[in-house]
């Protein structure tokens, strides 16, 4: 009985081992059989993905080039749009509904507030042309603004245009008109002073610069330095003029006497020899000596000058 039971146990264990061996062989078999297809599939997948990736990179490059072209085109469009906008802005200054087209009758019919408003509008447009250095157009607009209101600023701004064009006489006229309306208008004073200086009217220029300094409590550095500069120019001009107009004047008699007495002798009178007659030059020289002795130095100088002229007329031999 025990033997039979042991045999059955041995048989069971053998069957289990057989199953295990079979399973081990089947695992290795299936593994060996399945690896090559997996490798092949992986290689195929990699090849396919690499082939499909290349067109994608090329497409990306194409897309980027298209985008850059579009951006450049867009930038060019924006630049052209800005240029067109600037041109349109300049054109609008000239073509907008301008109050300068109104007649004198139409202006007379406007109330004070409307006159001031239109005058300021013209002044603002004139300022833009002045900044663009289009002085003739700016002058035209400031002149039109004065039809609506006699404002000192309009005169002063127009004077600035004339100053830029070196028309100093008109600068003086407009600044004077502005100062008649506003006597403490410092900017007009300085502008007129500069015009006076440019035309060498230094005294009037100094007066305006000094007035500007006083009105500004000497805090305006431009007026102060300009006043010093013009004062120097005025002093030089005055000194030069006085020297040119000054008539010759002898020193005092005492000075001349002292100077002549420093010499031993002023010269001996010309004497007649061999019964001959004194020539004109000698006679004039003797006359000069006589005037010198009497301290009549002006007459003495005249006699000497005549004597020199008489000598120059001779032929070098002393004969007239």
PDB file of C-alpha atoms in Angstrom:
ATOM      1  CA  UNK A   1       0.000   0.000   0.000  1.00  0.00           C
ATOM      2  CA  UNK A   2       2.733   2.370   0.818  1.00  0.00           C
ATOM      3  CA  UNK A   3       4.610   1.491  -2.331  1.00  0.00           C
ATOM      4  CA  UNK A   4       1.625   2.244  -4.453  1.00  0.00           C
ATOM      5  CA  UNK A   5       1.241   5.649  -2.830  1.00  0.00           C
ATOM      6  CA  UNK A   6       4.923   6.466  -3.375  1.00  0.00           C
ATOM      7  CA  UNK A   7       4.737   5.526  -7.019  1.00  0.00           C
ATOM      8  CA  UNK A   8       1.814   7.822  -7.535  1.00  0.00           C
ATOM      9  CA  UNK A   9       3.715  10.653  -5.930  1.00  0.00           C
ATOM     10  CA  UNK A  10       6.708  10.021  -8.147  1.00  0.00           C
ATOM     11  CA  UNK A  11       4.499   9.983 -11.229  1.00  0.00           C
ATOM     12  CA  UNK A  12       2.907  13.320 -10.226  1.00  0.00           C
ATOM     13  CA  UNK A  13       6.233  14.949  -9.660  1.00  0.00           C
ATOM     14  CA  UNK A  14       7.519  13.701 -12.986  1.00  0.00           C
ATOM     15  CA  UNK A  15       4.489  15.064 -14.796  1.00  0.00           C
ATOM     16  CA  UNK A  16       5.011  18.430 -13.119  1.00  0.00           C
ATOM     17  CA  UNK A  17       8.654  18.504 -14.200  1.00  0.00           C
ATOM     18  CA  UNK A  18       7.653  17.609 -17.704  1.00  0.00           C
ATOM     19  CA  UNK A  19       5.186  20.475 -17.707  1.00  0.00           C
ATOM     20  CA  UNK A  20       7.810  22.825 -16.312  1.00  0.00           C
ATOM     21  CA  UNK A  21      10.359  21.746 -18.918  1.00  0.00           C
ATOM     22  CA  UNK A  22       7.794  22.157 -21.595  1.00  0.00           C
ATOM     23  CA  UNK A  23       6.846  25.588 -20.343  1.00  0.00           C
ATOM     24  CA  UNK A  24      10.486  26.625 -20.153  1.00  0.00           C
ATOM     25  CA  UNK A  25      11.108  25.429 -23.665  1.00  0.00           C
ATOM     26  CA  UNK A  26       7.924  27.031 -24.907  1.00  0.00           C
ATOM     27  CA  UNK A  27       8.883  30.414 -23.286  1.00  0.00           C
ATOM     28  CA  UNK A  28      12.306  30.359 -24.894  1.00  0.00           C
ATOM     29  CA  UNK A  29      10.824  29.261 -28.157  1.00  0.00           C
ATOM     30  CA  UNK A  30       8.190  31.949 -28.216  1.00  0.00           C
ATOM     31  CA  UNK A  31      10.678  34.557 -27.154  1.00  0.00           C
ATOM     32  CA  UNK A  32      13.129  33.546 -29.865  1.00  0.00           C
ATOM     33  CA  UNK A  33      10.361  33.442 -32.400  1.00  0.00           C
ATOM     34  CA  UNK A  34       8.880  36.829 -31.474  1.00  0.00           C
ATOM     35  CA  UNK A  35      12.096  38.982 -31.194  1.00  0.00           C
ATOM     36  CA  UNK A  36      12.942  39.180 -34.946  1.00  0.00           C
ATOM     37  CA  UNK A  37       9.506  40.487 -35.977  1.00  0.00           C
ATOM     38  CA  UNK A  38       9.616  43.068 -33.200  1.00  0.00           C
ATOM     39  CA  UNK A  39      13.016  44.290 -34.363  1.00  0.00           C
ATOM     40  CA  UNK A  40      11.852  44.417 -37.944  1.00  0.00           C
ATOM     41  CA  UNK A  41       8.756  46.361 -36.941  1.00  0.00           C
ATOM     42  CA  UNK A  42      10.860  48.815 -34.903  1.00  0.00           C
ATOM     43  CA  UNK A  43      13.250  49.376 -37.767  1.00  0.00           C
ATOM     44  CA  UNK A  44      10.369  49.886 -40.144  1.00  0.00           C
ATOM     45  CA  UNK A  45       8.757  52.392 -37.786  1.00  0.00           C
ATOM     46  CA  UNK A  46      12.034  54.348 -37.402  1.00  0.00           C
ATOM     47  CA  UNK A  47      12.582  54.449 -41.161  1.00  0.00           C
ATOM     48  CA  UNK A  48       9.079  55.630 -41.780  1.00  0.00           C
ATOM     49  CA  UNK A  49       9.278  58.327 -39.113  1.00  0.00           C
ATOM     50  CA  UNK A  50      12.642  59.603 -40.430  1.00  0.00           C
ATOM     51  CA  UNK A  51      11.234  59.785 -43.943  1.00  0.00           C
ATOM     52  CA  UNK A  52       8.191  61.683 -42.842  1.00  0.00           C
ATOM     53  CA  UNK A  53      10.216  64.092 -40.631  1.00  0.00           C
ATOM     54  CA  UNK A  54      12.283  65.467 -43.531  1.00  0.00           C
ATOM     55  CA  UNK A  55       9.364  66.962 -45.429  1.00  0.00           C
ATOM     56  CA  UNK A  56       8.184  68.481 -42.153  1.00  0.00           C
ATOM     57  CA  UNK A  57      11.499  70.333 -41.714  1.00  0.00           C
ATOM     58  CA  UNK A  58      11.346  71.506 -45.298  1.00  0.00           C
ATOM     59  CA  UNK A  59       7.767  72.636 -44.761  1.00  0.00           C
ATOM     60  CA  UNK A  60       8.869  74.519 -41.650  1.00  0.00           C
ATOM     61  CA  UNK A  61      11.568  76.324 -43.646  1.00  0.00           C
ATOM     62  CA  UNK A  62       9.057  77.188 -46.329  1.00  0.00           C
ATOM     63  CA  UNK A  63       6.627  78.461 -43.711  1.00  0.00           C
ATOM     64  CA  UNK A  64       9.332  80.568 -42.069  1.00  0.00           C
ATOM     65  CA  UNK A  65      10.360  82.068 -45.407  1.00  0.00           C
ATOM     66  CA  UNK A  66       6.731  82.839 -46.179  1.00  0.00           C
ATOM     67  CA  UNK A  67       6.355  84.501 -42.771  1.00  0.00           C
ATOM     68  CA  UNK A  68       9.529  86.601 -43.238  1.00  0.00           C
ATOM     69  CA  UNK A  69       8.340  87.702 -46.653  1.00  0.00           C
ATOM     70  CA  UNK A  70       4.970  88.610 -45.208  1.00  0.00           C
ATOM     71  CA  UNK A  71       6.600  90.514 -42.323  1.00  0.00           C
ATOM     72  CA  UNK A  72       8.867  92.446 -44.727  1.00  0.00           C
ATOM     73  CA  UNK A  73       5.929  93.190 -46.941  1.00  0.00           C
ATOM     74  CA  UNK A  74       3.913  94.288 -43.931  1.00  0.00           C
ATOM     75  CA  UNK A  75       6.734  96.548 -42.723  1.00  0.00           C
ATOM     76  CA  UNK A  76       7.080  98.109 -46.158  1.00  0.00           C
ATOM     77  CA  UNK A  77       3.333  98.669 -46.189  1.00  0.00           C
ATOM     78  CA  UNK A  78       3.508 100.320 -42.762  1.00  0.00           C
ATOM     79  CA  UNK A  79       6.391 102.601 -43.871  1.00  0.00           C
ATOM     80  CA  UNK A  80       4.542 103.647 -46.983  1.00  0.00           C
ATOM     81  CA  UNK A  81       1.451 104.247 -44.887  1.00  0.00           C
ATOM     82  CA  UNK A  82       3.430 106.507 -42.514  1.00  0.00           C
ATOM     83  CA  UNK A  83       4.885 108.463 -45.449  1.00  0.00           C
ATOM     84  CA  UNK A  84       1.439 108.881 -46.933  1.00  0.00           C
ATOM     85  CA  UNK A  85       0.132 110.003 -43.541  1.00  0.00           C
ATOM     86  CA  UNK A  86       2.922 112.615 -43.185  1.00  0.00           C
ATOM     87  CA  UNK A  87       2.297 113.893 -46.708  1.00  0.00           C
ATOM     88  CA  UNK A  88      -1.410 114.066 -46.011  1.00  0.00           C
ATOM     89  CA  UNK A  89      -0.753 115.965 -42.776  1.00  0.00           C
ATOM     90  CA  UNK A  90       1.379 118.567 -44.598  1.00  0.00           C
ATOM     91  CA  UNK A  91      -1.168 118.832 -47.359  1.00  0.00           C
ATOM     92  CA  UNK A  92      -3.963 119.295 -44.851  1.00  0.00           C
ATOM     93  CA  UNK A  93      -2.197 122.396 -43.505  1.00  0.00           C
ATOM     94  CA  UNK A  94      -2.481 123.966 -46.932  1.00  0.00           C
ATOM     95  CA  UNK A  95      -5.826 122.643 -48.098  1.00  0.00           C
ATOM     96  CA  UNK A  96      -7.939 122.673 -44.930  1.00  0.00           C
ATOM     97  CA  UNK A  97     -10.871 125.016 -44.707  1.00  0.00           C
ATOM     98  CA  UNK A  98      -8.795 128.162 -44.132  1.00  0.00           C
ATOM     99  CA  UNK A  99     -10.178 131.305 -42.476  1.00  0.00           C
ATOM    100  CA  UNK A 100      -7.735 133.415 -44.515  1.00  0.00           C
ATOM    101  CA  UNK A 101     -10.147 133.036 -47.415  1.00  0.00           C
ATOM    102  CA  UNK A 102     -12.739 135.143 -45.607  1.00  0.00           C
ATOM    103  CA  UNK A 103     -13.333 138.635 -46.941  1.00  0.00           C
ATOM    104  CA  UNK A 104     -13.057 141.781 -44.838  1.00  0.00           C
ATOM    105  CA  UNK A 105     -16.855 142.035 -44.779  1.00  0.00           C
ATOM    106  CA  UNK A 106     -17.190 138.495 -43.469  1.00  0.00           C
ATOM    107  CA  UNK A 107     -14.554 139.140 -40.806  1.00  0.00           C
ATOM    108  CA  UNK A 108     -16.305 142.327 -39.711  1.00  0.00           C
ATOM    109  CA  UNK A 109     -19.498 140.323 -39.148  1.00  0.00           C
ATOM    110  CA  UNK A 110     -17.814 137.934 -36.668  1.00  0.00           C
ATOM    111  CA  UNK A 111     -18.001 138.398 -32.897  1.00  0.00           C
ATOM    112  CA  UNK A 112     -14.918 138.911 -30.733  1.00  0.00           C
ATOM    113  CA  UNK A 113     -14.704 135.312 -29.543  1.00  0.00           C
ATOM    114  CA  UNK A 114     -14.805 133.980 -33.091  1.00  0.00           C
ATOM    115  CA  UNK A 115     -12.183 136.490 -34.197  1.00  0.00           C
ATOM    116  CA  UNK A 116      -9.818 135.384 -31.443  1.00  0.00           C
ATOM    117  CA  UNK A 117     -10.435 131.714 -32.191  1.00  0.00           C
ATOM    118  CA  UNK A 118      -9.731 132.049 -35.916  1.00  0.00           C
ATOM    119  CA  UNK A 119      -6.691 134.231 -35.281  1.00  0.00           C
ATOM    120  CA  UNK A 120      -5.226 131.639 -32.922  1.00  0.00           C
ATOM    121  CA  UNK A 121      -5.941 128.916 -35.476  1.00  0.00           C
ATOM    122  CA  UNK A 122      -3.971 130.780 -38.124  1.00  0.00           C
ATOM    123  CA  UNK A 123      -1.151 131.430 -35.655  1.00  0.00           C
ATOM    124  CA  UNK A 124      -0.930 127.708 -34.791  1.00  0.00           C
ATOM    125  CA  UNK A 125      -0.699 126.793 -38.450  1.00  0.00           C
ATOM    126  CA  UNK A 126       1.940 129.469 -38.944  1.00  0.00           C
ATOM    127  CA  UNK A 127       3.961 127.978 -36.070  1.00  0.00           C
ATOM    128  CA  UNK A 128       4.002 124.598 -37.814  1.00  0.00           C
ATOM    129  CA  UNK A 129       5.320 126.129 -41.025  1.00  0.00           C
ATOM    130  CA  UNK A 130       7.894 128.107 -39.027  1.00  0.00           C
ATOM    131  CA  UNK A 131       9.142 124.881 -37.421  1.00  0.00           C
ATOM    132  CA  UNK A 132       9.366 123.364 -40.910  1.00  0.00           C
ATOM    133  CA  UNK A 133      11.466 126.437 -41.960  1.00  0.00           C
ATOM    134  CA  UNK A 134       8.874 127.452 -44.532  1.00  0.00           C
ATOM    135  CA  UNK A 135       9.098 131.078 -43.516  1.00  0.00           C
ATOM    136  CA  UNK A 136       7.219 132.661 -46.415  1.00  0.00           C
ATOM    137  CA  UNK A 137       4.138 130.528 -45.758  1.00  0.00           C
ATOM    138  CA  UNK A 138       4.424 131.211 -42.018  1.00  0.00           C
ATOM    139  CA  UNK A 139       4.618 134.978 -42.688  1.00  0.00           C
ATOM    140  CA  UNK A 140       1.508 134.735 -44.831  1.00  0.00           C
ATOM    141  CA  UNK A 141      -0.440 132.968 -42.067  1.00  0.00           C
ATOM    142  CA  UNK A 142       0.711 135.377 -39.333  1.00  0.00           C
ATOM    143  CA  UNK A 143      -0.296 138.273 -41.563  1.00  0.00           C
ATOM    144  CA  UNK A 144      -3.737 136.730 -42.042  1.00  0.00           C
ATOM    145  CA  UNK A 145      -4.013 136.166 -38.279  1.00  0.00           C
ATOM    146  CA  UNK A 146      -3.489 139.911 -37.755  1.00  0.00           C
ATOM    147  CA  UNK A 147      -6.628 140.535 -39.807  1.00  0.00           C
ATOM    148  CA  UNK A 148      -8.622 138.845 -37.056  1.00  0.00           C
ATOM    149  CA  UNK A 149      -6.808 140.211 -33.995  1.00  0.00           C
ATOM    150  CA  UNK A 150      -4.013 142.708 -33.371  1.00  0.00           C
ATOM    151  CA  UNK A 151      -2.111 140.417 -31.058  1.00  0.00           C
ATOM    152  CA  UNK A 152       1.508 141.288 -30.087  1.00  0.00           C
ATOM    153  CA  UNK A 153       2.426 137.592 -30.330  1.00  0.00           C
ATOM    154  CA  UNK A 154       1.404 137.546 -34.002  1.00  0.00           C
ATOM    155  CA  UNK A 155       3.716 140.490 -34.704  1.00  0.00           C
ATOM    156  CA  UNK A 156       6.559 138.920 -32.737  1.00  0.00           C
ATOM    157  CA  UNK A 157       6.198 135.561 -34.492  1.00  0.00           C
ATOM    158  CA  UNK A 158       6.210 137.215 -37.880  1.00  0.00           C
ATOM    159  CA  UNK A 159       9.297 139.149 -36.808  1.00  0.00           C
ATOM    160  CA  UNK A 160      10.964 135.813 -36.024  1.00  0.00           C
ATOM    161  CA  UNK A 161      10.338 134.734 -39.617  1.00  0.00           C
ATOM    162  CA  UNK A 162      11.834 137.980 -40.912  1.00  0.00           C
ATOM    163  CA  UNK A 163      14.850 137.476 -38.618  1.00  0.00           C
ATOM    164  CA  UNK A 164      15.375 133.979 -40.047  1.00  0.00           C
ATOM    165  CA  UNK A 165      15.317 135.579 -43.499  1.00  0.00           C
ATOM    166  CA  UNK A 166      17.751 138.360 -42.377  1.00  0.00           C
ATOM    167  CA  UNK A 167      15.179 141.066 -43.130  1.00  0.00           C
ATOM    168  CA  UNK A 168      16.163 143.161 -40.117  1.00  0.00           C
ATOM    169  CA  UNK A 169      14.217 146.303 -41.012  1.00  0.00           C
ATOM    170  CA  UNK A 170      10.935 144.384 -40.977  1.00  0.00           C
ATOM    171  CA  UNK A 171      11.958 142.727 -37.711  1.00  0.00           C
ATOM    172  CA  UNK A 172      12.285 146.183 -36.163  1.00  0.00           C
ATOM    173  CA  UNK A 173       8.912 147.261 -37.559  1.00  0.00           C
ATOM    174  CA  UNK A 174       7.015 144.224 -36.290  1.00  0.00           C
ATOM    175  CA  UNK A 175       8.672 144.247 -32.875  1.00  0.00           C
ATOM    176  CA  UNK A 176       7.880 147.928 -32.527  1.00  0.00           C
ATOM    177  CA  UNK A 177       4.221 147.180 -33.349  1.00  0.00           C
ATOM    178  CA  UNK A 178       4.199 144.392 -30.764  1.00  0.00           C
ATOM    179  CA  UNK A 179       5.704 146.690 -28.105  1.00  0.00           C
ATOM    180  CA  UNK A 180       3.109 149.361 -28.851  1.00  0.00           C
ATOM    181  CA  UNK A 181       0.491 146.774 -27.857  1.00  0.00           C
ATOM    182  CA  UNK A 182       2.482 145.310 -24.940  1.00  0.00           C
ATOM    183  CA  UNK A 183       5.300 147.545 -23.701  1.00  0.00           C
ATOM    184  CA  UNK A 184       6.701 144.904 -21.332  1.00  0.00           C
ATOM    185  CA  UNK A 185       6.966 142.193 -23.987  1.00  0.00           C
ATOM    186  CA  UNK A 186      10.542 141.037 -23.312  1.00  0.00           C
ATOM    187  CA  UNK A 187      10.773 138.640 -26.234  1.00  0.00           C
ATOM    188  CA  UNK A 188       9.935 141.441 -28.687  1.00  0.00           C
ATOM    189  CA  UNK A 189      12.460 143.730 -26.971  1.00  0.00           C
ATOM    190  CA  UNK A 190      15.263 141.202 -27.321  1.00  0.00           C
ATOM    191  CA  UNK A 191      14.334 140.402 -30.909  1.00  0.00           C
ATOM    192  CA  UNK A 192      14.348 144.086 -31.855  1.00  0.00           C
ATOM    193  CA  UNK A 193      17.635 144.609 -30.005  1.00  0.00           C
ATOM    194  CA  UNK A 194      19.206 141.795 -32.036  1.00  0.00           C
ATOM    195  CA  UNK A 195      17.962 143.402 -35.243  1.00  0.00           C
ATOM    196  CA  UNK A 196      19.395 146.768 -34.172  1.00  0.00           C
ATOM    197  CA  UNK A 197      22.726 145.092 -33.453  1.00  0.00           C
ATOM    198  CA  UNK A 198      22.740 143.394 -36.876  1.00  0.00           C
ATOM    199  CA  UNK A 199      22.228 146.785 -38.535  1.00  0.00           C
ATOM    200  CA  UNK A 200      24.954 148.385 -36.335  1.00  0.00           C
ATOM    201  CA  UNK A 201      22.464 150.608 -34.504  1.00  0.00           C
ATOM    202  CA  UNK A 202      24.293 149.887 -31.278  1.00  0.00           C
ATOM    203  CA  UNK A 203      22.837 152.648 -29.144  1.00  0.00           C
ATOM    204  CA  UNK A 204      19.240 151.524 -29.788  1.00  0.00           C
ATOM    205  CA  UNK A 205      20.274 147.900 -29.349  1.00  0.00           C
ATOM    206  CA  UNK A 206      21.888 148.635 -25.977  1.00  0.00           C
ATOM    207  CA  UNK A 207      18.763 150.494 -24.874  1.00  0.00           C
ATOM    208  CA  UNK A 208      16.493 147.498 -25.666  1.00  0.00           C
ATOM    209  CA  UNK A 209      18.828 144.932 -24.092  1.00  0.00           C
ATOM    210  CA  UNK A 210      19.154 147.059 -20.956  1.00  0.00           C
ATOM    211  CA  UNK A 211      15.376 147.478 -20.735  1.00  0.00           C
ATOM    212  CA  UNK A 212      14.946 143.711 -21.012  1.00  0.00           C
ATOM    213  CA  UNK A 213      17.477 143.208 -18.209  1.00  0.00           C
ATOM    214  CA  UNK A 214      15.595 145.608 -15.944  1.00  0.00           C
ATOM    215  CA  UNK A 215      12.204 144.014 -16.684  1.00  0.00           C
ATOM    216  CA  UNK A 216      13.633 140.577 -15.916  1.00  0.00           C
ATOM    217  CA  UNK A 217      15.470 141.785 -12.760  1.00  0.00           C
ATOM    218  CA  UNK A 218      18.744 140.960 -14.527  1.00  0.00           C
ATOM    219  CA  UNK A 219      17.792 137.294 -14.520  1.00  0.00           C
ATOM    220  CA  UNK A 220      17.779 136.985 -18.297  1.00  0.00           C
ATOM    221  CA  UNK A 221      21.282 135.767 -19.181  1.00  0.00           C
ATOM    222  CA  UNK A 222      20.776 136.343 -22.915  1.00  0.00           C
ATOM    223  CA  UNK A 223      19.871 139.989 -22.403  1.00  0.00           C
ATOM    224  CA  UNK A 224      22.705 140.534 -19.908  1.00  0.00           C
ATOM    225  CA  UNK A 225      25.481 139.028 -22.045  1.00  0.00           C
ATOM    226  CA  UNK A 226      24.127 140.748 -25.156  1.00  0.00           C
ATOM    227  CA  UNK A 227      24.105 144.123 -23.382  1.00  0.00           C
ATOM    228  CA  UNK A 228      27.778 143.711 -22.462  1.00  0.00           C
ATOM    229  CA  UNK A 229      28.668 142.724 -26.009  1.00  0.00           C
ATOM    230  CA  UNK A 230      26.806 145.643 -27.582  1.00  0.00           C
ATOM    231  CA  UNK A 231      28.253 148.080 -25.044  1.00  0.00           C
ATOM    232  CA  UNK A 232      31.753 147.066 -26.133  1.00  0.00           C
ATOM    233  CA  UNK A 233      30.833 147.470 -29.806  1.00  0.00           C
ATOM    234  CA  UNK A 234      29.301 150.874 -29.117  1.00  0.00           C
ATOM    235  CA  UNK A 235      32.396 152.077 -27.246  1.00  0.00           C
ATOM    236  CA  UNK A 236      34.683 150.992 -30.074  1.00  0.00           C
ATOM    237  CA  UNK A 237      32.473 152.620 -32.703  1.00  0.00           C
ATOM    238  CA  UNK A 238      32.243 155.877 -30.723  1.00  0.00           C
ATOM    239  CA  UNK A 239      35.986 156.012 -30.167  1.00  0.00           C
ATOM    240  CA  UNK A 240      36.721 155.377 -33.822  1.00  0.00           C
ATOM    241  CA  UNK A 241      34.258 158.056 -34.887  1.00  0.00           C
ATOM    242  CA  UNK A 242      35.724 160.623 -32.525  1.00  0.00           C
ATOM    243  CA  UNK A 243      39.246 159.940 -33.686  1.00  0.00           C
ATOM    244  CA  UNK A 244      38.183 160.332 -37.299  1.00  0.00           C
ATOM    245  CA  UNK A 245      36.367 163.611 -36.669  1.00  0.00           C
ATOM    246  CA  UNK A 246      38.856 165.149 -34.254  1.00  0.00           C
ATOM    247  CA  UNK A 247      40.684 168.192 -35.632  1.00  0.00           C
ATOM    248  CA  UNK A 248      44.453 168.418 -35.085  1.00  0.00           C
ATOM    249  CA  UNK A 249      45.340 170.315 -31.939  1.00  0.00           C
ATOM    250  CA  UNK A 250      48.728 171.457 -30.687  1.00  0.00           C
ATOM    251  CA  UNK A 251      49.898 170.845 -27.161  1.00  0.00           C
ATOM    252  CA  UNK A 252      50.090 173.769 -24.760  1.00  0.00           C
ATOM    253  CA  UNK A 253      52.612 176.546 -25.358  1.00  0.00           C
ATOM    254  CA  UNK A 254      54.470 175.723 -22.178  1.00  0.00           C
ATOM    255  CA  UNK A 255      54.924 172.120 -23.326  1.00  0.00           C
ATOM    256  CA  UNK A 256      56.227 173.190 -26.729  1.00  0.00           C
ATOM    257  CA  UNK A 257      58.561 175.806 -25.184  1.00  0.00           C
ATOM    258  CA  UNK A 258      59.953 173.269 -22.787  1.00  0.00           C
ATOM    259  CA  UNK A 259      60.503 170.842 -25.637  1.00  0.00           C
ATOM    260  CA  UNK A 260      62.298 173.398 -27.826  1.00  0.00           C
ATOM    261  CA  UNK A 261      64.405 174.651 -24.920  1.00  0.00           C
ATOM    262  CA  UNK A 262      65.751 171.139 -24.532  1.00  0.00           C
ATOM    263  CA  UNK A 263      67.776 171.776 -27.696  1.00  0.00           C
ATOM    264  CA  UNK A 264      70.777 174.068 -27.717  1.00  0.00           C
ATOM    265  CA  UNK A 265      69.633 176.023 -30.741  1.00  0.00           C
ATOM    266  CA  UNK A 266      66.574 175.981 -32.978  1.00  0.00           C
ATOM    267  CA  UNK A 267      68.677 177.063 -35.916  1.00  0.00           C
ATOM    268  CA  UNK A 268      70.262 180.249 -37.210  1.00  0.00           C
ATOM    269  CA  UNK A 269      68.544 182.602 -39.571  1.00  0.00           C
ATOM    270  CA  UNK A 270      69.448 182.400 -43.237  1.00  0.00           C
ATOM    271  CA  UNK A 271      71.783 185.272 -44.144  1.00  0.00           C
ATOM    272  CA  UNK A 272      72.317 187.117 -47.425  1.00  0.00           C
ATOM    273  CA  UNK A 273      75.715 186.604 -48.977  1.00  0.00           C
ATOM    274  CA  UNK A 274      77.410 188.531 -51.782  1.00  0.00           C
ATOM    275  CA  UNK A 275      74.536 190.975 -52.066  1.00  0.00           C
ATOM    276  CA  UNK A 276      72.147 188.296 -53.300  1.00  0.00           C
ATOM    277  CA  UNK A 277      68.463 188.121 -52.331  1.00  0.00           C
ATOM    278  CA  UNK A 278      67.120 185.453 -50.003  1.00  0.00           C
ATOM    279  CA  UNK A 279      65.201 182.755 -51.781  1.00  0.00           C
ATOM    280  CA  UNK A 280      61.579 182.105 -50.821  1.00  0.00           C
ATOM    281  CA  UNK A 281      62.411 179.032 -48.756  1.00  0.00           C
ATOM    282  CA  UNK A 282      65.043 180.881 -46.694  1.00  0.00           C
ATOM    283  CA  UNK A 283      62.727 183.843 -46.107  1.00  0.00           C
ATOM    284  CA  UNK A 284      59.974 181.501 -44.898  1.00  0.00           C
ATOM    285  CA  UNK A 285      62.392 179.705 -42.627  1.00  0.00           C
ATOM    286  CA  UNK A 286      63.455 183.017 -41.024  1.00  0.00           C
ATOM    287  CA  UNK A 287      59.779 183.852 -40.585  1.00  0.00           C
ATOM    288  CA  UNK A 288      59.202 180.539 -38.781  1.00  0.00           C
ATOM    289  CA  UNK A 289      62.058 181.275 -36.406  1.00  0.00           C
ATOM    290  CA  UNK A 290      60.535 184.670 -35.592  1.00  0.00           C
ATOM    291  CA  UNK A 291      57.135 183.111 -34.801  1.00  0.00           C
ATOM    292  CA  UNK A 292      58.859 180.533 -32.607  1.00  0.00           C
ATOM    293  CA  UNK A 293      60.557 183.232 -30.597  1.00  0.00           C
ATOM    294  CA  UNK A 294      57.152 184.836 -30.052  1.00  0.00           C
ATOM    295  CA  UNK A 295      55.666 181.426 -29.087  1.00  0.00           C
ATOM    296  CA  UNK A 296      53.300 181.656 -32.026  1.00  0.00           C
ATOM    297  CA  UNK A 297      53.758 178.019 -32.820  1.00  0.00           C
ATOM    298  CA  UNK A 298      50.805 177.560 -35.178  1.00  0.00           C
ATOM    299  CA  UNK A 299      52.097 180.319 -37.472  1.00  0.00           C
ATOM    300  CA  UNK A 300      55.605 178.928 -37.153  1.00  0.00           C
ATOM    301  CA  UNK A 301      54.406 175.501 -38.353  1.00  0.00           C
ATOM    302  CA  UNK A 302      52.652 177.088 -41.330  1.00  0.00           C
ATOM    303  CA  UNK A 303      55.825 178.974 -42.302  1.00  0.00           C
ATOM    304  CA  UNK A 304      57.928 175.823 -42.038  1.00  0.00           C
ATOM    305  CA  UNK A 305      55.467 173.885 -44.212  1.00  0.00           C
ATOM    306  CA  UNK A 306      55.607 176.650 -46.856  1.00  0.00           C
ATOM    307  CA  UNK A 307      59.391 176.674 -46.735  1.00  0.00           C
ATOM    308  CA  UNK A 308      59.519 172.907 -47.289  1.00  0.00           C
ATOM    309  CA  UNK A 309      57.096 173.214 -50.217  1.00  0.00           C
ATOM    310  CA  UNK A 310      59.251 175.981 -51.726  1.00  0.00           C
ATOM    311  CA  UNK A 311      62.363 173.809 -51.513  1.00  0.00           C
ATOM    312  CA  UNK A 312      60.552 170.964 -53.247  1.00  0.00           C
ATOM    313  CA  UNK A 313      59.814 173.282 -56.160  1.00  0.00           C
ATOM    314  CA  UNK A 314      63.484 174.055 -56.790  1.00  0.00           C
ATOM    315  CA  UNK A 315      65.641 172.114 -59.194  1.00  0.00           C
ATOM    316  CA  UNK A 316      67.962 171.016 -56.432  1.00  0.00           C
ATOM    317  CA  UNK A 317      70.366 173.962 -56.852  1.00  0.00           C
ATOM    318  CA  UNK A 318      68.469 176.254 -54.505  1.00  0.00           C
ATOM    319  CA  UNK A 319      67.158 178.393 -57.358  1.00  0.00           C
ATOM    320  CA  UNK A 320      63.376 178.760 -57.719  1.00  0.00           C
TER     321      UNK A 320
END
